Amino acid sequence: MRELTDRLLEGLPAAAVVVDPDVTAGYRQDMAGFCASGEPAVVVFPSTVDQVRHVLRTATELRVPVVPQGARTGLSGGANAVEGCIVLSLVAMDRILELDPVNRIAVVEPGVVNAVLSRAAEEHGLAYPPDPSSWESCTIGGNIGTGAGGLCCVKYGVTSEYVLGLDVVLADGRLLHTGRRTAKGVAGYDLTRLFVGSEGTLGVVVGATLALRPAPAPQLALAAEFADVDAACAAVCAVIEAGFTPSLMELMDSVVVGAVNRLGRMGLPESTRALLMVAFDGPEQRRELAEVGQLCKRAGATEVVPADDQAESELLLKARRLALTAMDTLGTTMVDDVAVPRSRMAQMLAGVAEIGERCGLTIGVVSHAGDGNTHPIVAFDADDPEQVRRAEESFEEIMALGLRLGGTITGEHGVGLLKKEWLAQELGPVGLDLQKQMKGLFDPLGILNPGKLF
Amino acid sequence: MRELTDRLLEGLPAAAVVVDPDVTAGYRQDMAGFCASGEPAVVVFPSTVDQVRHVLRTATELRVPVVPQGARTGLSGGANAVEGCIVLSLVAMDRILELDPVNRIAVVEPGVVNAVLSRAAEEHGLAYPPDPSSWESCTIGGNIGTGAGGLCCVKYGVTSEYVLGLDVVLADGRLLHTGRRTAKGVAGYDLTRLFVGSEGTLGVVVGATLALRPAPAPQLALAAEFADVDAACAAVCAVIEAGFTPSLMELMDSVVVGAVNRLGRMGLPESTRALLMVAFDGPEQRRELAEVGQLCKRAGATEVVPADDQAESELLLKARRLALTAMDTLGTTMVDDVAVPRSRMAQMLAGVAEIGERCGLTIGVVSHAGDGNTHPIVAFDADDPEQVRRAEESFEEIMALGLRLGGTITGEHGVGLLKKEWLAQELGPVGLDLQKQMKGLFDPLGILNPGKLF
């Protein structure tokens, strides 16, 4: 331990090496529930690539595990410390190094907060689309580690679509450059995308070249109320099948609608059992909204409320923004993240409701409906071990259901600790074998974020 | 040899195993020049996944190299046979298994021709965007192997953006499923994208789940004439910087303009030394074309011709379609494929002109200008060994120039045999080392498309 900090201090300033247990305890975990964590031996805050390389060389030499961390807003325990590890916090590496409107790229350090980059891009009329709910605090490095998504993905895709190149410090301290600064490029294997979503298990991202897009116009939304969630799912399918690509398409089931209605005093009638929000940001947004409104009515919407302007749009979307807070009023909450083909979303939601009933738990679902990406939110009493057990059980059943419906155990939150038992099932034996071999290739000593993913 | 065909025939119908040297010689190479090829021992045409697995198991058992082939329209020698190999042609696996408008996916076998899929998608109001020039004949499997691009990439991206999941037969015959059918998913490492662009060196793609998009409206184009290529490059940068995202943005330099003008009798004045084509397919295409026209004039365009309708658009784009044919009138041609940041394209084009002069060769450049993806086309006399030598030399110099300008040696054609010496330079020692280890992990015996990439 003394040896570890001494060696770290050879390459890091004293202020960047923290061993005070009162402080280090604060770096034990991200925002996932149900996940174990250990006590870090030390938390380091490097501010240069060379310092990160020194940390990794030291870790390799002394065989100490390294857990990379961003803002710890993750929901799968992927950033949880393991006992005696070096927590490698990248938050001090938070510079935007370039923002280039002609080449539409940004070059950033990993600790840059998503919202900071988004606003910097905005000043040039550009956008960095991936917008996880935690965008005001989460870091680009964390977004890359988890392959983060968000509300905009139905039109603009996820993090991996925007990562052109990476600088990565490998387990042994070597510095790897992947990818490119050009719009296109196919020279060699795509290691860039291999690192996106690898949750710090293959290397430590210390720099990223990101693609930007022209900033879209402000979106205009509608809210459609449905008497049952099946009809709302049918509307989602009808809208996509008709060729629309909304900039947002969010669905709340009856549990979430009820909680939001109470908390936000939205005045929705009791008969509203599902709420669908659809927005467009293109030049034809008014026409598109009108047509989508018609499709919703045809699918059984009891009420369709299109926004007339930006302000009304914001009001409508407020209900969606309240969803998690509203669910928090019902107990301790755990957010799941199962994506299914959108044609199967109705089955998924029916199945989750059935699991909630069977487990005697309140489970509300908010979905990025355009992507078939459901977030079942289990509310339970964390002081009641029996309820905790049933909450965990419901989580397992929800993942099993997602796989049965041809889906994935994680649409955008990652595997971390929470879902590692299930990853094997999704990948199958051949896939799992290759992924483990890949991990072994990059991290032969097993010091990089050990125990995550596998 | 006898043993090889006997073993192959245990799992393949006789008609699918071809050893007649007159026939097999036809499968020696793709469309790249300057690349060596060997005589295949046998060409097989499996029609099922099981048959492919049998071929790979046999190859592993007998330690025979396997070269996967699609339509052999590649331009880097990536599909060239090696002496004594099994050529594994996937053209008989050409079924579209699913086309699902609600989930916007297609599930296809690797031998499906790009144009066949595109037309099938069109019938559902959908599009499969990647559109390499060879789209009427090239296969989806080949597109995946090379990470193919095309004219649409400036707006719609390249092949890797559209591959959601793959079925891959590994070197030892095991069947691997990667990815997903859902819009989003981050379960484990992204092996799907690792296979895209891997040129058959890691496994044989036998099935693909592809993302489709709503079919765009027909595009409307303008042509802008410039007195020099620098001004045209400045126009490209201005258009992108102003926030436009054209559906096509192609640039021809003076050599190509001259050749096209002569062949197509376009009647362009001698003063036209560069021709830029820009198209839009969105609802505001007329306004966008007008504004882009203004930007071109401001950058120095001597003439801007916007199309009034679809038919005029097609006429304007005809010049671009003639580019390769026109260059073929000047000698044997070799097409290069170097992408640079678009802000560096003017330097790239000036450098290529200078290389052409120094080597005493005619080099014309047609570029996917919106992506900074240049295709220098070297025209030479293939019967003159000295010219051939200088053509090869110019190729090398063009790649070196691209790398110096922060670019990549291949934007969309791949490395194959043609550029393997240069891949090492682009990747650097750490990257090269990891990529080679990756190859060793998937193909420990080195039987999969040996000698390609590295």
PDB file of N, CA, C and O in Angstrom, chain A residues 102-104 160-161 174 182 184-186 189 191 193 201-202 240 243-245 283-284 340-343 371 373 410-412 433 435 438, chain B residues 102-104 160-161 174 182 184-186 189 191 193 201-202 240 243-245 283-284 340-343 371 373 410-412 433 435 438:
ATOM      1  N   VAL A 102     -15.370  23.072 -39.745  1.00  0.00           N
ATOM      2  CA  VAL A 102     -15.220  22.645 -41.140  1.00  0.00           C
ATOM      3  C   VAL A 102     -15.153  21.127 -41.228  1.00  0.00           C
ATOM      4  O   VAL A 102     -15.766  20.510 -42.088  1.00  0.00           O
ATOM      5  N   ASN A 103     -14.408  20.532 -40.306  1.00  0.00           N
ATOM      6  CA  ASN A 103     -14.334  19.068 -40.313  1.00  0.00           C
ATOM      7  C   ASN A 103     -15.384  18.427 -39.414  1.00  0.00           C
ATOM      8  O   ASN A 103     -15.482  17.199 -39.349  1.00  0.00           O
ATOM      9  N   ARG A 104     -16.167  19.271 -38.757  1.00  0.00           N
ATOM     10  CA  ARG A 104     -17.242  18.799 -37.882  1.00  0.00           C
ATOM     11  C   ARG A 104     -16.757  17.746 -36.883  1.00  0.00           C
ATOM     12  O   ARG A 104     -17.344  16.674 -36.743  1.00  0.00           O
ATOM     13  N   SER A 160     -21.572   5.318 -30.176  1.00  0.00           N
ATOM     14  CA  SER A 160     -20.605   4.689 -31.090  1.00  0.00           C
ATOM     15  C   SER A 160     -20.662   5.303 -32.482  1.00  0.00           C
ATOM     16  O   SER A 160     -19.672   5.278 -33.210  1.00  0.00           O
ATOM     17  N   GLU A 161     -21.812   5.875 -32.841  1.00  0.00           N
ATOM     18  CA  GLU A 161     -21.911   6.524 -34.155  1.00  0.00           C
ATOM     19  C   GLU A 161     -21.061   7.805 -34.216  1.00  0.00           C
ATOM     20  O   GLU A 161     -20.809   8.322 -35.299  1.00  0.00           O
ATOM     21  N   ARG A 174       1.218   1.338 -22.431  1.00  0.00           N
ATOM     22  CA  ARG A 174       1.448   1.784 -23.804  1.00  0.00           C
ATOM     23  C   ARG A 174       0.285   2.660 -24.261  1.00  0.00           C
ATOM     24  O   ARG A 174      -0.850   2.489 -23.813  1.00  0.00           O
ATOM     25  N   THR A 182     -10.794  11.677 -40.103  1.00  0.00           N
ATOM     26  CA  THR A 182     -11.507  11.841 -41.366  1.00  0.00           C
ATOM     27  C   THR A 182     -12.928  11.294 -41.248  1.00  0.00           C
ATOM     28  O   THR A 182     -13.235  10.504 -40.368  1.00  0.00           O
ATOM     29  N   LYS A 184     -14.407   9.299 -43.244  1.00  0.00           N
ATOM     30  CA  LYS A 184     -14.437   7.879 -43.573  1.00  0.00           C
ATOM     31  C   LYS A 184     -13.050   7.278 -43.382  1.00  0.00           C
ATOM     32  O   LYS A 184     -12.056   7.988 -43.469  1.00  0.00           O
ATOM     33  N   GLY A 185     -12.993   5.959 -43.219  1.00  0.00           N
ATOM     34  CA  GLY A 185     -11.708   5.301 -43.109  1.00  0.00           C
ATOM     35  C   GLY A 185     -11.880   3.840 -42.771  1.00  0.00           C
ATOM     36  O   GLY A 185     -12.690   3.503 -41.902  1.00  0.00           O
ATOM     37  N   VAL A 186     -11.175   2.952 -43.479  1.00  0.00           N
ATOM     38  CA  VAL A 186     -11.304   1.521 -43.242  1.00  0.00           C
ATOM     39  C   VAL A 186      -9.946   0.835 -43.168  1.00  0.00           C
ATOM     40  O   VAL A 186      -9.792  -0.305 -43.603  1.00  0.00           O
ATOM     41  N   TYR A 189      -8.594  -3.202 -38.583  1.00  0.00           N
ATOM     42  CA  TYR A 189      -9.768  -3.547 -37.779  1.00  0.00           C
ATOM     43  C   TYR A 189     -10.257  -2.325 -37.003  1.00  0.00           C
ATOM     44  O   TYR A 189      -9.456  -1.481 -36.589  1.00  0.00           O
ATOM     45  N   LEU A 191     -10.841  -0.901 -34.092  1.00  0.00           N
ATOM     46  CA  LEU A 191     -10.598  -0.972 -32.645  1.00  0.00           C
ATOM     47  C   LEU A 191     -11.351   0.131 -31.908  1.00  0.00           C
ATOM     48  O   LEU A 191     -11.675  -0.013 -30.732  1.00  0.00           O
ATOM     49  N   ARG A 193     -14.455   1.205 -32.222  1.00  0.00           N
ATOM     50  CA  ARG A 193     -15.763   0.717 -31.768  1.00  0.00           C
ATOM     51  C   ARG A 193     -15.631  -0.430 -30.776  1.00  0.00           C
ATOM     52  O   ARG A 193     -16.558  -0.709 -30.030  1.00  0.00           O
ATOM     53  N   THR A 201     -12.653  -2.128 -19.519  1.00  0.00           N
ATOM     54  CA  THR A 201     -12.033  -3.438 -19.305  1.00  0.00           C
ATOM     55  C   THR A 201     -10.908  -3.732 -20.283  1.00  0.00           C
ATOM     56  O   THR A 201     -10.199  -4.727 -20.127  1.00  0.00           O
ATOM     57  N   LEU A 202     -10.754  -2.881 -21.303  1.00  0.00           N
ATOM     58  CA  LEU A 202      -9.731  -3.145 -22.326  1.00  0.00           C
ATOM     59  C   LEU A 202      -8.623  -2.097 -22.332  1.00  0.00           C
ATOM     60  O   LEU A 202      -7.553  -2.327 -22.874  1.00  0.00           O
ATOM     61  N   ILE A 240     -43.631   4.441 -37.317  1.00  0.00           N
ATOM     62  CA  ILE A 240     -42.363   4.043 -37.952  1.00  0.00           C
ATOM     63  C   ILE A 240     -42.634   3.403 -39.315  1.00  0.00           C
ATOM     64  O   ILE A 240     -41.959   3.713 -40.304  1.00  0.00           O
ATOM     65  N   GLY A 243     -42.967   5.550 -42.197  1.00  0.00           N
ATOM     66  CA  GLY A 243     -41.770   6.206 -42.721  1.00  0.00           C
ATOM     67  C   GLY A 243     -41.330   7.442 -41.961  1.00  0.00           C
ATOM     68  O   GLY A 243     -40.427   8.150 -42.409  1.00  0.00           O
ATOM     69  N   PHE A 244     -41.943   7.712 -40.819  1.00  0.00           N
ATOM     70  CA  PHE A 244     -41.521   8.874 -40.030  1.00  0.00           C
ATOM     71  C   PHE A 244     -40.286   8.545 -39.200  1.00  0.00           C
ATOM     72  O   PHE A 244     -40.119   7.419 -38.732  1.00  0.00           O
ATOM     73  N   THR A 245     -39.440   9.531 -39.015  1.00  0.00           N
ATOM     74  CA  THR A 245     -38.319   9.397 -38.090  1.00  0.00           C
ATOM     75  C   THR A 245     -38.356  10.566 -37.117  1.00  0.00           C
ATOM     76  O   THR A 245     -37.777  11.624 -37.384  1.00  0.00           O
ATOM     77  N   PRO A 283     -37.842  20.615 -40.985  1.00  0.00           N
ATOM     78  CA  PRO A 283     -38.604  21.756 -41.511  1.00  0.00           C
ATOM     79  C   PRO A 283     -40.091  21.441 -41.697  1.00  0.00           C
ATOM     80  O   PRO A 283     -40.893  22.354 -41.807  1.00  0.00           O
ATOM     81  N   GLU A 284     -40.430  20.148 -41.738  1.00  0.00           N
ATOM     82  CA  GLU A 284     -41.841  19.815 -41.943  1.00  0.00           C
ATOM     83  C   GLU A 284     -42.494  19.336 -40.654  1.00  0.00           C
ATOM     84  O   GLU A 284     -43.453  18.557 -40.701  1.00  0.00           O
ATOM     85  N   VAL A 340     -35.931  -4.304 -27.081  1.00  0.00           N
ATOM     86  CA  VAL A 340     -36.494  -5.368 -27.930  1.00  0.00           C
ATOM     87  C   VAL A 340     -36.805  -4.776 -29.305  1.00  0.00           C
ATOM     88  O   VAL A 340     -36.887  -3.549 -29.454  1.00  0.00           O
ATOM     89  N   PRO A 341     -36.976  -5.647 -30.305  1.00  0.00           N
ATOM     90  CA  PRO A 341     -37.446  -5.115 -31.594  1.00  0.00           C
ATOM     91  C   PRO A 341     -38.734  -4.334 -31.349  1.00  0.00           C
ATOM     92  O   PRO A 341     -39.570  -4.778 -30.562  1.00  0.00           O
ATOM     93  N   ARG A 342     -38.904  -3.191 -32.006  1.00  0.00           N
ATOM     94  CA  ARG A 342     -40.045  -2.352 -31.606  1.00  0.00           C
ATOM     95  C   ARG A 342     -41.379  -3.038 -31.848  1.00  0.00           C
ATOM     96  O   ARG A 342     -42.347  -2.751 -31.146  1.00  0.00           O
ATOM     97  N   SER A 343     -41.417  -3.986 -32.779  1.00  0.00           N
ATOM     98  CA  SER A 343     -42.668  -4.727 -33.001  1.00  0.00           C
ATOM     99  C   SER A 343     -43.023  -5.602 -31.799  1.00  0.00           C
ATOM    100  O   SER A 343     -44.132  -6.081 -31.674  1.00  0.00           O
ATOM    101  N   ASP A 371     -37.038   3.262 -30.334  1.00  0.00           N
ATOM    102  CA  ASP A 371     -35.942   2.285 -30.376  1.00  0.00           C
ATOM    103  C   ASP A 371     -36.304   0.949 -29.741  1.00  0.00           C
ATOM    104  O   ASP A 371     -35.453   0.062 -29.657  1.00  0.00           O
ATOM    105  N   ASN A 373     -36.496   0.531 -26.714  1.00  0.00           N
ATOM    106  CA  ASN A 373     -35.609   0.477 -25.543  1.00  0.00           C
ATOM    107  C   ASN A 373     -36.436   0.810 -24.287  1.00  0.00           C
ATOM    108  O   ASN A 373     -36.754   1.962 -24.038  1.00  0.00           O
ATOM    109  N   THR A 410     -29.261  -5.122 -22.421  1.00  0.00           N
ATOM    110  CA  THR A 410     -28.962  -3.711 -22.172  1.00  0.00           C
ATOM    111  C   THR A 410     -28.920  -2.909 -23.460  1.00  0.00           C
ATOM    112  O   THR A 410     -28.117  -3.190 -24.363  1.00  0.00           O
ATOM    113  N   GLY A 411     -29.794  -1.923 -23.525  1.00  0.00           N
ATOM    114  CA  GLY A 411     -29.856  -1.065 -24.701  1.00  0.00           C
ATOM    115  C   GLY A 411     -28.833   0.052 -24.663  1.00  0.00           C
ATOM    116  O   GLY A 411     -28.268   0.423 -25.682  1.00  0.00           O
ATOM    117  N   GLU A 412     -28.551   0.561 -23.431  1.00  0.00           N
ATOM    118  CA  GLU A 412     -27.655   1.716 -23.354  1.00  0.00           C
ATOM    119  C   GLU A 412     -26.962   1.901 -22.011  1.00  0.00           C
ATOM    120  O   GLU A 412     -26.102   2.765 -21.889  1.00  0.00           O
ATOM    121  N   ASP A 433     -16.809 -16.933 -25.290  1.00  0.00           N
ATOM    122  CA  ASP A 433     -15.429 -17.408 -25.357  1.00  0.00           C
ATOM    123  C   ASP A 433     -14.535 -16.389 -26.072  1.00  0.00           C
ATOM    124  O   ASP A 433     -13.467 -16.014 -25.579  1.00  0.00           O
ATOM    125  N   GLN A 435     -15.121 -13.178 -26.552  1.00  0.00           N
ATOM    126  CA  GLN A 435     -15.034 -11.912 -25.811  1.00  0.00           C
ATOM    127  C   GLN A 435     -14.044 -12.046 -24.656  1.00  0.00           C
ATOM    128  O   GLN A 435     -13.277 -11.121 -24.372  1.00  0.00           O
ATOM    129  N   MET A 438     -10.644 -11.891 -26.011  1.00  0.00           N
ATOM    130  CA  MET A 438     -10.327 -10.502 -26.362  1.00  0.00           C
ATOM    131  C   MET A 438      -9.869  -9.746 -25.112  1.00  0.00           C
ATOM    132  O   MET A 438      -8.890  -8.997 -25.142  1.00  0.00           O
TER     133      MET A 438
ATOM    134  N   VAL B 102     -41.452  -2.513 -39.934  1.00  0.00           N
ATOM    135  CA  VAL B 102     -41.717  -1.983 -38.593  1.00  0.00           C
ATOM    136  C   VAL B 102     -40.409  -1.872 -37.810  1.00  0.00           C
ATOM    137  O   VAL B 102     -40.158  -0.881 -37.120  1.00  0.00           O
ATOM    138  N   ASN B 103     -39.560  -2.864 -37.924  1.00  0.00           N
ATOM    139  CA  ASN B 103     -38.276  -2.809 -37.223  1.00  0.00           C
ATOM    140  C   ASN B 103     -37.167  -2.220 -38.107  1.00  0.00           C
ATOM    141  O   ASN B 103     -36.035  -2.059 -37.649  1.00  0.00           O
ATOM    142  N   ARG B 104     -37.530  -1.905 -39.328  1.00  0.00           N
ATOM    143  CA  ARG B 104     -36.583  -1.313 -40.287  1.00  0.00           C
ATOM    144  C   ARG B 104     -35.278  -2.089 -40.364  1.00  0.00           C
ATOM    145  O   ARG B 104     -34.183  -1.514 -40.232  1.00  0.00           O
ATOM    146  N   SER B 160     -20.621   0.296 -42.045  1.00  0.00           N
ATOM    147  CA  SER B 160     -20.607  -0.095 -40.622  1.00  0.00           C
ATOM    148  C   SER B 160     -21.759   0.536 -39.847  1.00  0.00           C
ATOM    149  O   SER B 160     -22.204  -0.009 -38.853  1.00  0.00           O
ATOM    150  N   GLU B 161     -22.276   1.672 -40.324  1.00  0.00           N
ATOM    151  CA  GLU B 161     -23.423   2.289 -39.654  1.00  0.00           C
ATOM    152  C   GLU B 161     -24.682   1.439 -39.813  1.00  0.00           C
ATOM    153  O   GLU B 161     -25.660   1.667 -39.106  1.00  0.00           O
ATOM    154  N   ARG B 174     -16.674 -23.032 -36.134  1.00  0.00           N
ATOM    155  CA  ARG B 174     -17.713 -22.646 -35.174  1.00  0.00           C
ATOM    156  C   ARG B 174     -18.535 -21.496 -35.736  1.00  0.00           C
ATOM    157  O   ARG B 174     -18.037 -20.689 -36.511  1.00  0.00           O
ATOM    158  N   THR B 182     -32.085  -5.339 -32.489  1.00  0.00           N
ATOM    159  CA  THR B 182     -32.711  -4.158 -31.909  1.00  0.00           C
ATOM    160  C   THR B 182     -31.989  -2.893 -32.386  1.00  0.00           C
ATOM    161  O   THR B 182     -30.844  -2.947 -32.826  1.00  0.00           O
ATOM    162  N   LYS B 184     -30.914  -0.475 -30.565  1.00  0.00           N
ATOM    163  CA  LYS B 184     -29.795  -0.174 -29.679  1.00  0.00           C
ATOM    164  C   LYS B 184     -29.354  -1.435 -28.946  1.00  0.00           C
ATOM    165  O   LYS B 184     -30.137  -2.360 -28.761  1.00  0.00           O
ATOM    166  N   GLY B 185     -28.130  -1.418 -28.439  1.00  0.00           N
ATOM    167  CA  GLY B 185     -27.671  -2.554 -27.662  1.00  0.00           C
ATOM    168  C   GLY B 185     -26.194  -2.415 -27.346  1.00  0.00           C
ATOM    169  O   GLY B 185     -25.415  -2.059 -28.221  1.00  0.00           O
ATOM    170  N   VAL B 186     -25.829  -2.649 -26.079  1.00  0.00           N
ATOM    171  CA  VAL B 186     -24.421  -2.506 -25.690  1.00  0.00           C
ATOM    172  C   VAL B 186     -23.955  -3.686 -24.830  1.00  0.00           C
ATOM    173  O   VAL B 186     -23.151  -3.516 -23.922  1.00  0.00           O
ATOM    174  N   TYR B 189     -18.523  -6.586 -25.928  1.00  0.00           N
ATOM    175  CA  TYR B 189     -17.707  -5.888 -26.930  1.00  0.00           C
ATOM    176  C   TYR B 189     -18.387  -5.916 -28.304  1.00  0.00           C
ATOM    177  O   TYR B 189     -19.060  -6.882 -28.655  1.00  0.00           O
ATOM    178  N   LEU B 191     -18.284  -6.856 -31.439  1.00  0.00           N
ATOM    179  CA  LEU B 191     -17.602  -7.708 -32.417  1.00  0.00           C
ATOM    180  C   LEU B 191     -18.149  -7.482 -33.821  1.00  0.00           C
ATOM    181  O   LEU B 191     -17.447  -7.722 -34.814  1.00  0.00           O
ATOM    182  N   ARG B 193     -18.822  -4.699 -35.420  1.00  0.00           N
ATOM    183  CA  ARG B 193     -18.020  -3.701 -36.143  1.00  0.00           C
ATOM    184  C   ARG B 193     -16.578  -4.157 -36.337  1.00  0.00           C
ATOM    185  O   ARG B 193     -15.877  -3.643 -37.212  1.00  0.00           O
ATOM    186  N   THR B 201     -10.479 -11.736 -42.987  1.00  0.00           N
ATOM    187  CA  THR B 201      -9.301 -12.263 -42.290  1.00  0.00           C
ATOM    188  C   THR B 201      -9.622 -12.781 -40.891  1.00  0.00           C
ATOM    189  O   THR B 201      -8.759 -13.378 -40.248  1.00  0.00           O
ATOM    190  N   LEU B 202     -10.848 -12.531 -40.415  1.00  0.00           N
ATOM    191  CA  LEU B 202     -11.201 -12.957 -39.055  1.00  0.00           C
ATOM    192  C   LEU B 202     -12.284 -14.028 -39.034  1.00  0.00           C
ATOM    193  O   LEU B 202     -12.479 -14.713 -38.016  1.00  0.00           O
ATOM    194  N   ILE B 240     -20.090  23.171 -45.884  1.00  0.00           N
ATOM    195  CA  ILE B 240     -20.192  22.368 -44.656  1.00  0.00           C
ATOM    196  C   ILE B 240     -20.193  23.278 -43.435  1.00  0.00           C
ATOM    197  O   ILE B 240     -20.994  23.105 -42.508  1.00  0.00           O
ATOM    198  N   GLY B 243     -23.330  24.693 -42.315  1.00  0.00           N
ATOM    199  CA  GLY B 243     -24.306  23.805 -41.680  1.00  0.00           C
ATOM    200  C   GLY B 243     -25.126  22.965 -42.629  1.00  0.00           C
ATOM    201  O   GLY B 243     -26.073  22.304 -42.219  1.00  0.00           O
ATOM    202  N   PHE B 244     -24.771  22.955 -43.906  1.00  0.00           N
ATOM    203  CA  PHE B 244     -25.500  22.118 -44.858  1.00  0.00           C
ATOM    204  C   PHE B 244     -25.017  20.679 -44.804  1.00  0.00           C
ATOM    205  O   PHE B 244     -23.830  20.430 -44.566  1.00  0.00           O
ATOM    206  N   THR B 245     -25.926  19.747 -45.021  1.00  0.00           N
ATOM    207  CA  THR B 245     -25.541  18.345 -45.176  1.00  0.00           C
ATOM    208  C   THR B 245     -26.143  17.834 -46.475  1.00  0.00           C
ATOM    209  O   THR B 245     -27.270  17.337 -46.504  1.00  0.00           O
ATOM    210  N   PRO B 283     -36.810  18.190 -47.799  1.00  0.00           N
ATOM    211  CA  PRO B 283     -37.950  19.009 -48.238  1.00  0.00           C
ATOM    212  C   PRO B 283     -37.567  20.438 -48.599  1.00  0.00           C
ATOM    213  O   PRO B 283     -38.302  21.113 -49.299  1.00  0.00           O
ATOM    214  N   GLU B 284     -36.396  20.888 -48.161  1.00  0.00           N
ATOM    215  CA  GLU B 284     -35.996  22.262 -48.472  1.00  0.00           C
ATOM    216  C   GLU B 284     -34.927  22.304 -49.548  1.00  0.00           C
ATOM    217  O   GLU B 284     -34.126  23.249 -49.594  1.00  0.00           O
ATOM    218  N   VAL B 340      -8.814  12.535 -46.445  1.00  0.00           N
ATOM    219  CA  VAL B 340      -8.166  13.515 -45.557  1.00  0.00           C
ATOM    220  C   VAL B 340      -9.262  14.351 -44.895  1.00  0.00           C
ATOM    221  O   VAL B 340     -10.399  14.365 -45.363  1.00  0.00           O
ATOM    222  N   PRO B 341      -8.923  15.040 -43.804  1.00  0.00           N
ATOM    223  CA  PRO B 341      -9.892  15.991 -43.263  1.00  0.00           C
ATOM    224  C   PRO B 341     -10.292  16.941 -44.373  1.00  0.00           C
ATOM    225  O   PRO B 341      -9.435  17.364 -45.154  1.00  0.00           O
ATOM    226  N   ARG B 342     -11.589  17.275 -44.458  1.00  0.00           N
ATOM    227  CA  ARG B 342     -12.009  18.036 -45.637  1.00  0.00           C
ATOM    228  C   ARG B 342     -11.327  19.406 -45.735  1.00  0.00           C
ATOM    229  O   ARG B 342     -11.138  19.910 -46.830  1.00  0.00           O
ATOM    230  N   SER B 343     -10.875  19.934 -44.614  1.00  0.00           N
ATOM    231  CA  SER B 343     -10.161  21.213 -44.660  1.00  0.00           C
ATOM    232  C   SER B 343      -8.805  21.071 -45.341  1.00  0.00           C
ATOM    233  O   SER B 343      -8.185  22.058 -45.704  1.00  0.00           O
ATOM    234  N   ASP B 371     -16.802  14.253 -47.837  1.00  0.00           N
ATOM    235  CA  ASP B 371     -16.111  13.396 -46.873  1.00  0.00           C
ATOM    236  C   ASP B 371     -14.595  13.555 -46.923  1.00  0.00           C
ATOM    237  O   ASP B 371     -13.877  12.851 -46.216  1.00  0.00           O
ATOM    238  N   ASN B 373     -12.857  12.406 -49.159  1.00  0.00           N
ATOM    239  CA  ASN B 373     -12.406  11.098 -49.673  1.00  0.00           C
ATOM    240  C   ASN B 373     -12.041  11.231 -51.152  1.00  0.00           C
ATOM    241  O   ASN B 373     -12.903  11.301 -52.017  1.00  0.00           O
ATOM    242  N   THR B 410      -6.908   4.574 -46.748  1.00  0.00           N
ATOM    243  CA  THR B 410      -8.090   4.063 -47.434  1.00  0.00           C
ATOM    244  C   THR B 410      -9.379   4.524 -46.768  1.00  0.00           C
ATOM    245  O   THR B 410      -9.622   4.253 -45.591  1.00  0.00           O
ATOM    246  N   GLY B 411     -10.167   5.247 -47.563  1.00  0.00           N
ATOM    247  CA  GLY B 411     -11.435   5.751 -47.053  1.00  0.00           C
ATOM    248  C   GLY B 411     -12.544   4.723 -47.130  1.00  0.00           C
ATOM    249  O   GLY B 411     -13.400   4.646 -46.261  1.00  0.00           O
ATOM    250  N   GLU B 412     -12.489   3.884 -48.211  1.00  0.00           N
ATOM    251  CA  GLU B 412     -13.599   2.945 -48.398  1.00  0.00           C
ATOM    252  C   GLU B 412     -13.244   1.710 -49.212  1.00  0.00           C
ATOM    253  O   GLU B 412     -14.070   0.816 -49.342  1.00  0.00           O
ATOM    254  N   ASP B 433       0.643  -4.046 -33.629  1.00  0.00           N
ATOM    255  CA  ASP B 433       0.855  -5.190 -32.753  1.00  0.00           C
ATOM    256  C   ASP B 433      -0.486  -5.754 -32.273  1.00  0.00           C
ATOM    257  O   ASP B 433      -0.742  -6.959 -32.342  1.00  0.00           O
ATOM    258  N   GLN B 435      -3.454  -5.315 -33.606  1.00  0.00           N
ATOM    259  CA  GLN B 435      -4.250  -5.841 -34.708  1.00  0.00           C
ATOM    260  C   GLN B 435      -3.762  -7.232 -35.113  1.00  0.00           C
ATOM    261  O   GLN B 435      -4.551  -8.118 -35.411  1.00  0.00           O
ATOM    262  N   MET B 438      -4.969  -9.659 -32.617  1.00  0.00           N
ATOM    263  CA  MET B 438      -6.391  -9.911 -32.844  1.00  0.00           C
ATOM    264  C   MET B 438      -6.566 -10.948 -33.953  1.00  0.00           C
ATOM    265  O   MET B 438      -7.359 -11.870 -33.841  1.00  0.00           O
TER     266      MET B 438
END
